[in-house]
Short mmCIF file of C-alpha atoms and ligand atoms in Angstrom, two decimals:
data_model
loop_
_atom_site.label_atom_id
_atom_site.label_comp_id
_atom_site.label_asym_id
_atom_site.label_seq_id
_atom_site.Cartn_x
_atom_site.Cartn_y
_atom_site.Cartn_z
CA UNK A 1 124.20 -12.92 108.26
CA UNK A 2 127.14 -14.51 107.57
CA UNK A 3 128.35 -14.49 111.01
CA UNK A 4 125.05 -16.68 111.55
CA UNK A 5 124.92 -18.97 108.59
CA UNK A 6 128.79 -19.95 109.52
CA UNK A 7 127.32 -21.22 113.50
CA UNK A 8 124.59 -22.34 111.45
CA UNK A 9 126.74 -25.07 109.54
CA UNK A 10 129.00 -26.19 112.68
CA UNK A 11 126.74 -26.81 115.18
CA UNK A 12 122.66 -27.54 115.88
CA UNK A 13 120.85 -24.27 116.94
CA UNK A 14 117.09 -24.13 117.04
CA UNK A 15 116.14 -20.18 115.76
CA UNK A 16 114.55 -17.77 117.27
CA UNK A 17 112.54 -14.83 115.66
CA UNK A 18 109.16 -13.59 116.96
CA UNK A 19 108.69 -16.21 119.61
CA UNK A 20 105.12 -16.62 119.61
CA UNK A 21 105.11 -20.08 118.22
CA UNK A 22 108.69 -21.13 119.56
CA UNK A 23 107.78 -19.98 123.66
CA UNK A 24 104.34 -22.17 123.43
CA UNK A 25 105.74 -24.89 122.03
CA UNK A 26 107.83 -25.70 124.65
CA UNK A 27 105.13 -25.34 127.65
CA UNK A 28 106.57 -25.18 131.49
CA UNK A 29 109.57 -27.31 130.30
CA UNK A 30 112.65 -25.90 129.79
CA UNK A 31 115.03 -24.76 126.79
CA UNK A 32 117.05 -27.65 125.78
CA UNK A 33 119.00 -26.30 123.09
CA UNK A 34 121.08 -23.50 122.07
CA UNK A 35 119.23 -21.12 120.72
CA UNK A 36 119.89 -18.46 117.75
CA UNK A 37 118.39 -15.17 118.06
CA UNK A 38 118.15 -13.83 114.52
CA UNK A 39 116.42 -10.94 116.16
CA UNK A 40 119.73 -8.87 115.29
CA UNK A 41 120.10 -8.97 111.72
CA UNK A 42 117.99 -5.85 110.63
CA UNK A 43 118.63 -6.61 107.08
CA UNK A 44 115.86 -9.29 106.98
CA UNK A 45 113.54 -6.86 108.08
CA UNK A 46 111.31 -5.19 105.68
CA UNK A 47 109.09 -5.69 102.06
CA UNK A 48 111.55 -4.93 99.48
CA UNK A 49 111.35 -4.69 95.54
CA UNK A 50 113.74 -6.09 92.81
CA UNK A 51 112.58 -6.47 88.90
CA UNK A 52 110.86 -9.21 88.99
CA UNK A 53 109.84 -10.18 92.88
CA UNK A 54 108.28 -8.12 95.75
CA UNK A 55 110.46 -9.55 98.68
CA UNK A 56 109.48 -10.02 102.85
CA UNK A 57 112.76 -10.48 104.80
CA UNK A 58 112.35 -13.15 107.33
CA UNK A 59 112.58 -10.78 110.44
CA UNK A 60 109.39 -8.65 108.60
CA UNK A 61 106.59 -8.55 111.08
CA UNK A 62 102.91 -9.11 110.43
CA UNK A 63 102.63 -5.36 111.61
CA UNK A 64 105.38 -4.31 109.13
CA UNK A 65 103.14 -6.16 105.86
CA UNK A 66 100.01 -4.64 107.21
CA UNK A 67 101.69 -0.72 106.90
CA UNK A 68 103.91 -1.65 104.11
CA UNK A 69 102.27 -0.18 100.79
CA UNK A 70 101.32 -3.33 98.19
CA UNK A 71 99.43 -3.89 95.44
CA UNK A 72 95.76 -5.02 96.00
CA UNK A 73 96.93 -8.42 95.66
CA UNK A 74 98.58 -8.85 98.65
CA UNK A 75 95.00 -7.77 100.08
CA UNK A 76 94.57 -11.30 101.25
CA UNK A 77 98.07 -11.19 103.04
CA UNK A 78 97.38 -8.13 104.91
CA UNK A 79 93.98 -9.82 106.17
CA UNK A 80 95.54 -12.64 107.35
CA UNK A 81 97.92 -10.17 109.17
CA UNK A 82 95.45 -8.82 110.81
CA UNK A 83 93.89 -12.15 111.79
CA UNK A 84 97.12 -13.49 113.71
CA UNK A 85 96.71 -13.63 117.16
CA UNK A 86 96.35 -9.88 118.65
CA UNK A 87 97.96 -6.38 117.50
CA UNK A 88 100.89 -7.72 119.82
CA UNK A 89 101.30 -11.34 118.62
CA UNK A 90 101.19 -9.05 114.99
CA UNK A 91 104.02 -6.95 116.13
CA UNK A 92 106.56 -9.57 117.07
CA UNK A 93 105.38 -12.52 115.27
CA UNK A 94 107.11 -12.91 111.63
CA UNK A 95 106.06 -14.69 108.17
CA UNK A 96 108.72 -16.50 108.28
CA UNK A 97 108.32 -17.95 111.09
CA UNK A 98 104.77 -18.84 110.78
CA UNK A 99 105.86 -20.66 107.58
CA UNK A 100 108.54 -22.60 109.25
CA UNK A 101 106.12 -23.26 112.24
CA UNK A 102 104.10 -25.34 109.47
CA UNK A 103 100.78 -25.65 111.59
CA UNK A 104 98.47 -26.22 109.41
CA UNK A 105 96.07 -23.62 111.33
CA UNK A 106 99.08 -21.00 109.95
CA UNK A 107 97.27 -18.01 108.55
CA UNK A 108 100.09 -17.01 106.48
CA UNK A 109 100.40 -20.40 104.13
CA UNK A 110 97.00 -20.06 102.10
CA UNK A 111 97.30 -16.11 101.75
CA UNK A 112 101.11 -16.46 100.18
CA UNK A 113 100.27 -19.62 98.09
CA UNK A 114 97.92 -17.97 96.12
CA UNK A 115 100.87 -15.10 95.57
CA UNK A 116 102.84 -18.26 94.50
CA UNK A 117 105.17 -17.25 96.57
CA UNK A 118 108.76 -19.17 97.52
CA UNK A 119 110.79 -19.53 100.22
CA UNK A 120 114.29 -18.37 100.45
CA UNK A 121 116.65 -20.69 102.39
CA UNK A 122 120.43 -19.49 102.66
CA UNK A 123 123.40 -21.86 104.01
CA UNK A 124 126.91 -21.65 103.50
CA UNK A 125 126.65 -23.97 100.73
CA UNK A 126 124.18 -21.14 98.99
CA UNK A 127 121.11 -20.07 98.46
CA UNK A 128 118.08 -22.09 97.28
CA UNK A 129 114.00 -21.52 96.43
CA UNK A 130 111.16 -23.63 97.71
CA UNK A 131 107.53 -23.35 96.84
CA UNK A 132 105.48 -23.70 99.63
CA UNK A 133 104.58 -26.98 98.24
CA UNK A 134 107.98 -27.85 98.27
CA UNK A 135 108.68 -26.28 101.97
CA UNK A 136 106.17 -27.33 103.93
CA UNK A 137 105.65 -31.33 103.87
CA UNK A 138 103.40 -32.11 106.57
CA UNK A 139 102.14 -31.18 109.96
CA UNK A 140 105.32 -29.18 111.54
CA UNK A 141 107.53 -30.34 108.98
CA UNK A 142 109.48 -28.52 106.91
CA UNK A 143 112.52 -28.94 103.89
CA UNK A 144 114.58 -26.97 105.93
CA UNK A 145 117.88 -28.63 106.06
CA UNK A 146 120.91 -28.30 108.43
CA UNK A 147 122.31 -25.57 107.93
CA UNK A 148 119.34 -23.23 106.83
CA UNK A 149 118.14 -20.19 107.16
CA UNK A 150 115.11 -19.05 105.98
CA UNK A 151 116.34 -15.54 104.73
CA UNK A 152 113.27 -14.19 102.48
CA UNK A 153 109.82 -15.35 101.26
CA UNK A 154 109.73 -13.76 98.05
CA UNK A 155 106.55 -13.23 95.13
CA UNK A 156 106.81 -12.87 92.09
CA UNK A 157 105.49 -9.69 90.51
CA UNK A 158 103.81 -11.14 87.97
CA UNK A 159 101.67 -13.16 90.73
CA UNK A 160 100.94 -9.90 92.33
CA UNK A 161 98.32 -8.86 89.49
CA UNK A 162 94.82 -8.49 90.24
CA UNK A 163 92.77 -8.67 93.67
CA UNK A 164 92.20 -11.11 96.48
CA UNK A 165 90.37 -12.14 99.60
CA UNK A 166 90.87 -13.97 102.40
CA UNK A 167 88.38 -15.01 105.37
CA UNK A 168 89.14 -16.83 108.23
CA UNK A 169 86.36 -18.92 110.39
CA UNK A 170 87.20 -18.90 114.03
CA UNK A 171 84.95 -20.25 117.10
CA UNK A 172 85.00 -16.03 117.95
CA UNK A 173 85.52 -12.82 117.01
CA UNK A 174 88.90 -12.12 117.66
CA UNK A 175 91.79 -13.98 118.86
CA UNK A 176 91.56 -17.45 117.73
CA UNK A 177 93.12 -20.09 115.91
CA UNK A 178 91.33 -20.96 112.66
CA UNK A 179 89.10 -23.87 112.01
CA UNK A 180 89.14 -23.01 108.30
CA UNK A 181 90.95 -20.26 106.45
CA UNK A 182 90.33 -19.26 102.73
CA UNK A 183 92.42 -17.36 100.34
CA UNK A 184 91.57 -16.34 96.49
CA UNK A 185 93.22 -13.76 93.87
CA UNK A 186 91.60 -13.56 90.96
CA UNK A 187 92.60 -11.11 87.55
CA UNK A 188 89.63 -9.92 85.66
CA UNK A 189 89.69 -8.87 82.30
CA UNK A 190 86.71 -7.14 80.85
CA UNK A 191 84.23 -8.48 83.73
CA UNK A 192 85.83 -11.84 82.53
CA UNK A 193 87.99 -13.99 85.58
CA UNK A 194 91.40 -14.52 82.88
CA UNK A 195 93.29 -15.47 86.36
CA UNK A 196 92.33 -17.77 89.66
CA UNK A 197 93.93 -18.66 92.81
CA UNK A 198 92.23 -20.44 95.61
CA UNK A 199 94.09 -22.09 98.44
CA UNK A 200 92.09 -23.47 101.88
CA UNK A 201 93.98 -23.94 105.30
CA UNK A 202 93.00 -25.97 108.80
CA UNK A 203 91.13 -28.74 106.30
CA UNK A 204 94.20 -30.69 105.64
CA UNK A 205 97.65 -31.48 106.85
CA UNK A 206 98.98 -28.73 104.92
CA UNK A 207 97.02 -25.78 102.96
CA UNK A 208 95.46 -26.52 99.41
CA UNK A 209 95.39 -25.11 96.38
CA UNK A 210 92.14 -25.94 94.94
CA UNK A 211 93.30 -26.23 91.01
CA UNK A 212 90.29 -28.04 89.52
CA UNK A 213 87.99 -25.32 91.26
CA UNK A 214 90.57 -22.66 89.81
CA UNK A 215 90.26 -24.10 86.36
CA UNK A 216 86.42 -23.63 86.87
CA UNK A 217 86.16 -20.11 88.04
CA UNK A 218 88.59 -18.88 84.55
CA UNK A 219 86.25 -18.00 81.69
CA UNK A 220 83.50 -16.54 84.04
CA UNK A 221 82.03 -13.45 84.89
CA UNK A 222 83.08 -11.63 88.09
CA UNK A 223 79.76 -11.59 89.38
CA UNK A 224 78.22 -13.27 92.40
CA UNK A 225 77.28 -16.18 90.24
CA UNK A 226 81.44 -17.02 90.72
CA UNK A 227 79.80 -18.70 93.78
CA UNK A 228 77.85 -21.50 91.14
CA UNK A 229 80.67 -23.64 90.42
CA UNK A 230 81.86 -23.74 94.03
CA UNK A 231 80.29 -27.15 94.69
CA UNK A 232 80.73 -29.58 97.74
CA UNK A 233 82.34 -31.63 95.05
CA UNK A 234 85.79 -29.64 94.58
CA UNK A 235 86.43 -29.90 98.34
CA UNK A 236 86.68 -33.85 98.46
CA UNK A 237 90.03 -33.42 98.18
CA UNK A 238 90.35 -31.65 101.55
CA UNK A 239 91.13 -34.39 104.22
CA UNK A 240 89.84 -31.90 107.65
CA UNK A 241 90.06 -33.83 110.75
CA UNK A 242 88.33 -33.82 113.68
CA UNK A 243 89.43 -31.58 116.82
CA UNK A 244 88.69 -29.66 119.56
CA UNK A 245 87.89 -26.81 117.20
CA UNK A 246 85.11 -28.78 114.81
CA UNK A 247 84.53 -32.20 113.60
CA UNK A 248 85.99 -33.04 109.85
CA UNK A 249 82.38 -32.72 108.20
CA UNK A 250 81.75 -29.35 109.83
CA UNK A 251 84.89 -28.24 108.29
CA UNK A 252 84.47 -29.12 104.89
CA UNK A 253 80.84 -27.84 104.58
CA UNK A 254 82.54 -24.49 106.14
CA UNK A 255 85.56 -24.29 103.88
CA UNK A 256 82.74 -24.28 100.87
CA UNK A 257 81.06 -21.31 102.39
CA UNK A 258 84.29 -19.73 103.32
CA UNK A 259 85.96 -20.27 99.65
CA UNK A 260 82.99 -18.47 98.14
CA UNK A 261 83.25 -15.36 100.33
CA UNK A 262 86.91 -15.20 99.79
CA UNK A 263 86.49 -15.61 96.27
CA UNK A 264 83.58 -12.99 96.37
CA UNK A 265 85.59 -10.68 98.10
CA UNK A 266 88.10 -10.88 95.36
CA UNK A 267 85.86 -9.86 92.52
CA UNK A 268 84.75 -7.08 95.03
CA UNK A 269 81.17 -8.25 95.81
CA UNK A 270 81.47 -9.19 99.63
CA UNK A 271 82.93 -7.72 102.82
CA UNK A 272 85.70 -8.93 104.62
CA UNK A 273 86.74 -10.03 108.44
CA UNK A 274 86.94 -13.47 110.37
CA UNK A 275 83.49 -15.05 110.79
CA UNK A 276 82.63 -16.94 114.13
CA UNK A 277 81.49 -20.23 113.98
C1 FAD B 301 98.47 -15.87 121.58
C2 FAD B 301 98.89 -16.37 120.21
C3 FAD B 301 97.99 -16.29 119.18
C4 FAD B 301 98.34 -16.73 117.91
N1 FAD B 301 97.42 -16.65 116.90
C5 FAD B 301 97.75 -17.07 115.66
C6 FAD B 301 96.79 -16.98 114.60
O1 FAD B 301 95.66 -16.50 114.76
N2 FAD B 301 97.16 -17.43 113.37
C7 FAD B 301 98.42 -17.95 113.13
O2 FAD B 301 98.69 -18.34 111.99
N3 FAD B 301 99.33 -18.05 114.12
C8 FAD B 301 99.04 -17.62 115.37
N4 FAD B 301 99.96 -17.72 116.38
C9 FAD B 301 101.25 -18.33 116.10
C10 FAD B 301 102.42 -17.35 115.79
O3 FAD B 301 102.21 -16.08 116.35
C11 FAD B 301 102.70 -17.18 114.28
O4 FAD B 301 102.85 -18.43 113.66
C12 FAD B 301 103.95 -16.32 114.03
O5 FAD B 301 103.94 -15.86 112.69
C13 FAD B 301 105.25 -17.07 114.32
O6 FAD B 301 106.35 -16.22 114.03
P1 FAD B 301 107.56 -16.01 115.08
O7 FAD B 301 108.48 -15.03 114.45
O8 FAD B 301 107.06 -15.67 116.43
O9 FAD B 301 108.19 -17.48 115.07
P2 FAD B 301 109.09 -18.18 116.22
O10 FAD B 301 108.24 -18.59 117.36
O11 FAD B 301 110.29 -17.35 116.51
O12 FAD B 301 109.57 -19.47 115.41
C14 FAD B 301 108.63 -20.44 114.97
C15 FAD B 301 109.41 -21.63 114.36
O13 FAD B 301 110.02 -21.23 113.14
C16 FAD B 301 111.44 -21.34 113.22
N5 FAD B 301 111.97 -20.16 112.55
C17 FAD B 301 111.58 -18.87 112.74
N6 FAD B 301 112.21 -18.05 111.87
C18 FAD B 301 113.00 -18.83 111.11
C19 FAD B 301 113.89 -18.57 110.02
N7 FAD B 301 114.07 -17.34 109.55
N8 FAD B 301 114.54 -19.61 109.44
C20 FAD B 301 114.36 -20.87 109.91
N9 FAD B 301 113.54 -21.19 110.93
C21 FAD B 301 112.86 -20.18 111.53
C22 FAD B 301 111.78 -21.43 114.71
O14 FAD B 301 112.96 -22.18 114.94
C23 FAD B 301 110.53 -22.13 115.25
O15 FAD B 301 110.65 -23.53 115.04
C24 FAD B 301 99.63 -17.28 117.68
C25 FAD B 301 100.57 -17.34 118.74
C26 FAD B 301 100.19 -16.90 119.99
C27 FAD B 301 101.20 -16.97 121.11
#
């Protein structure tokens, strides 16, 4: 690792983990830079534990979350796993990478923002912490500086309470990039939501968190009436566009539905899986 921070700092390097965003990107053309292959450094591979964070090293597959044991929060995560691309795209393809990718069709970004979770970017100069509001700015842009290396995403255990859903719309079944995506954790308390997360992806330039529609859902039971204050009102703030994969008004009325199975799901009252449009 230190080997690679150190060619990090002195020259420019584009890195290399699963592929499966880097190879597409650059279509029949060829590769123009020098590339760094962080494919060796085992250590980033893997969930790991410390007192106060549950920590997924940036070469940690979306096959490695889905076996690794976690708490029911991370249910969402593990959904979303199984939602990228195909079982092989899942076994190469990293977090990390699909954070730094910042498409804002990434699977990953709404199922770790409702863990809170933060990036870890090391440099010679030392280590610092993003939120993924802080990290990811805009459509393929990052805060990664020169330098970096993204070297963990990392949750915070006390964000890993409770339980949470995720459900991804896709024009099919299987295989398919998302024209909506939403996540929700919730922590209930004596039937009683105490604790809500809801973030949407695909709708905006980067994913959401919904906080007014958070604020709404505390207080209430963890029933199916969770789905009342989910109005077309709290997703004004969405700015969807229109693409190949749905026009802008398609995708807010679908983020509603979407947000209220997710956040169904995580009170435990509605099944999960990608729906096609
Ligand atoms: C057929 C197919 C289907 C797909 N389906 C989906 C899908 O359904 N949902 C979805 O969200 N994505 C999907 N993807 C995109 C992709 O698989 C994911 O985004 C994946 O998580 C990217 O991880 P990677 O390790 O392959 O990244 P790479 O391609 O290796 O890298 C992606 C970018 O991140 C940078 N990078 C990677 N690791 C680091 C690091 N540690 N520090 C700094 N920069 C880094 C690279 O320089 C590059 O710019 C699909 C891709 C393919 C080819």
């Amino acid at each position: 690792l230190e080997e690679t921070l150190a060619l990090l700092e002195e020259g420019h390097w584009r890195i290399l983990a699963g592929a499966t965003d880097f190879y597409p990107a650059l279509g029949s053309g060829p590769v123009r830079e020098d590339v760094l292959d962080i494919n060796g450094l085992g250590a980033l591979r893997g969930v790991s534990h410390t007192a106060r964070h549950v920590v997924i090293g940036a070469r940690t597959s979306w096959t490695d979350v889905i076996k690794a044991p976690l708490p029911a929060a991370f249910d969402a995560l593990k959904l979303a796993a199984r939602e990228v691309g195909s079982i092989q795209i899942q076994n190469t393809g990293t977090v990390a990478g699909n954070l730094c990718n910042a498409s804002p069709a990434a699977d990953g970004v709404p199922a770790l923002m409702i863990l809170d979770a933060e990036v870890e970017l090391r440099s010679t100069r030392g280590t610092r912490y993003l939120g993924l509001d802080e990290f990811i700015l805009g459509n393929r842009r990052t805060a990664l500086g020169h330098g970096e290396l993204m070297t963990a995403v990392r949750i915070p255990k006390a964000s890993a309470a409770g339980r949470s859903g995720f459900v991804k719309l896709g024009a099919r079944r299987y295989l398919v990039i998302s024209i909506a995506m939403a996540a929700a954790r919730l922590v209930v308390e004596d039937g009683i939501v105490t604790e809500a997360r809801v973030a949407i992806g695909a709708c905006s330039a980067v994913a959401k968190r919904m906080r007014s529609l958070e604020a709404a859902l505390i207080g209430r039971a963890a029933d199916s009436s969770l789905a009342d204050p989910i109005e077309p009102a709290c997703f004004a703030e969405l700015s969807p566009i229109d693409d190949v994969r749905g026009p802008a008004a398609y995708r807010r009325q679908a983020a509603r539905q979407i947000t209220i199975r997710a956040v169904l799901q995580a009170a435990g009252t509605e099944r999960t899986g990608t729906i096609a449009a």
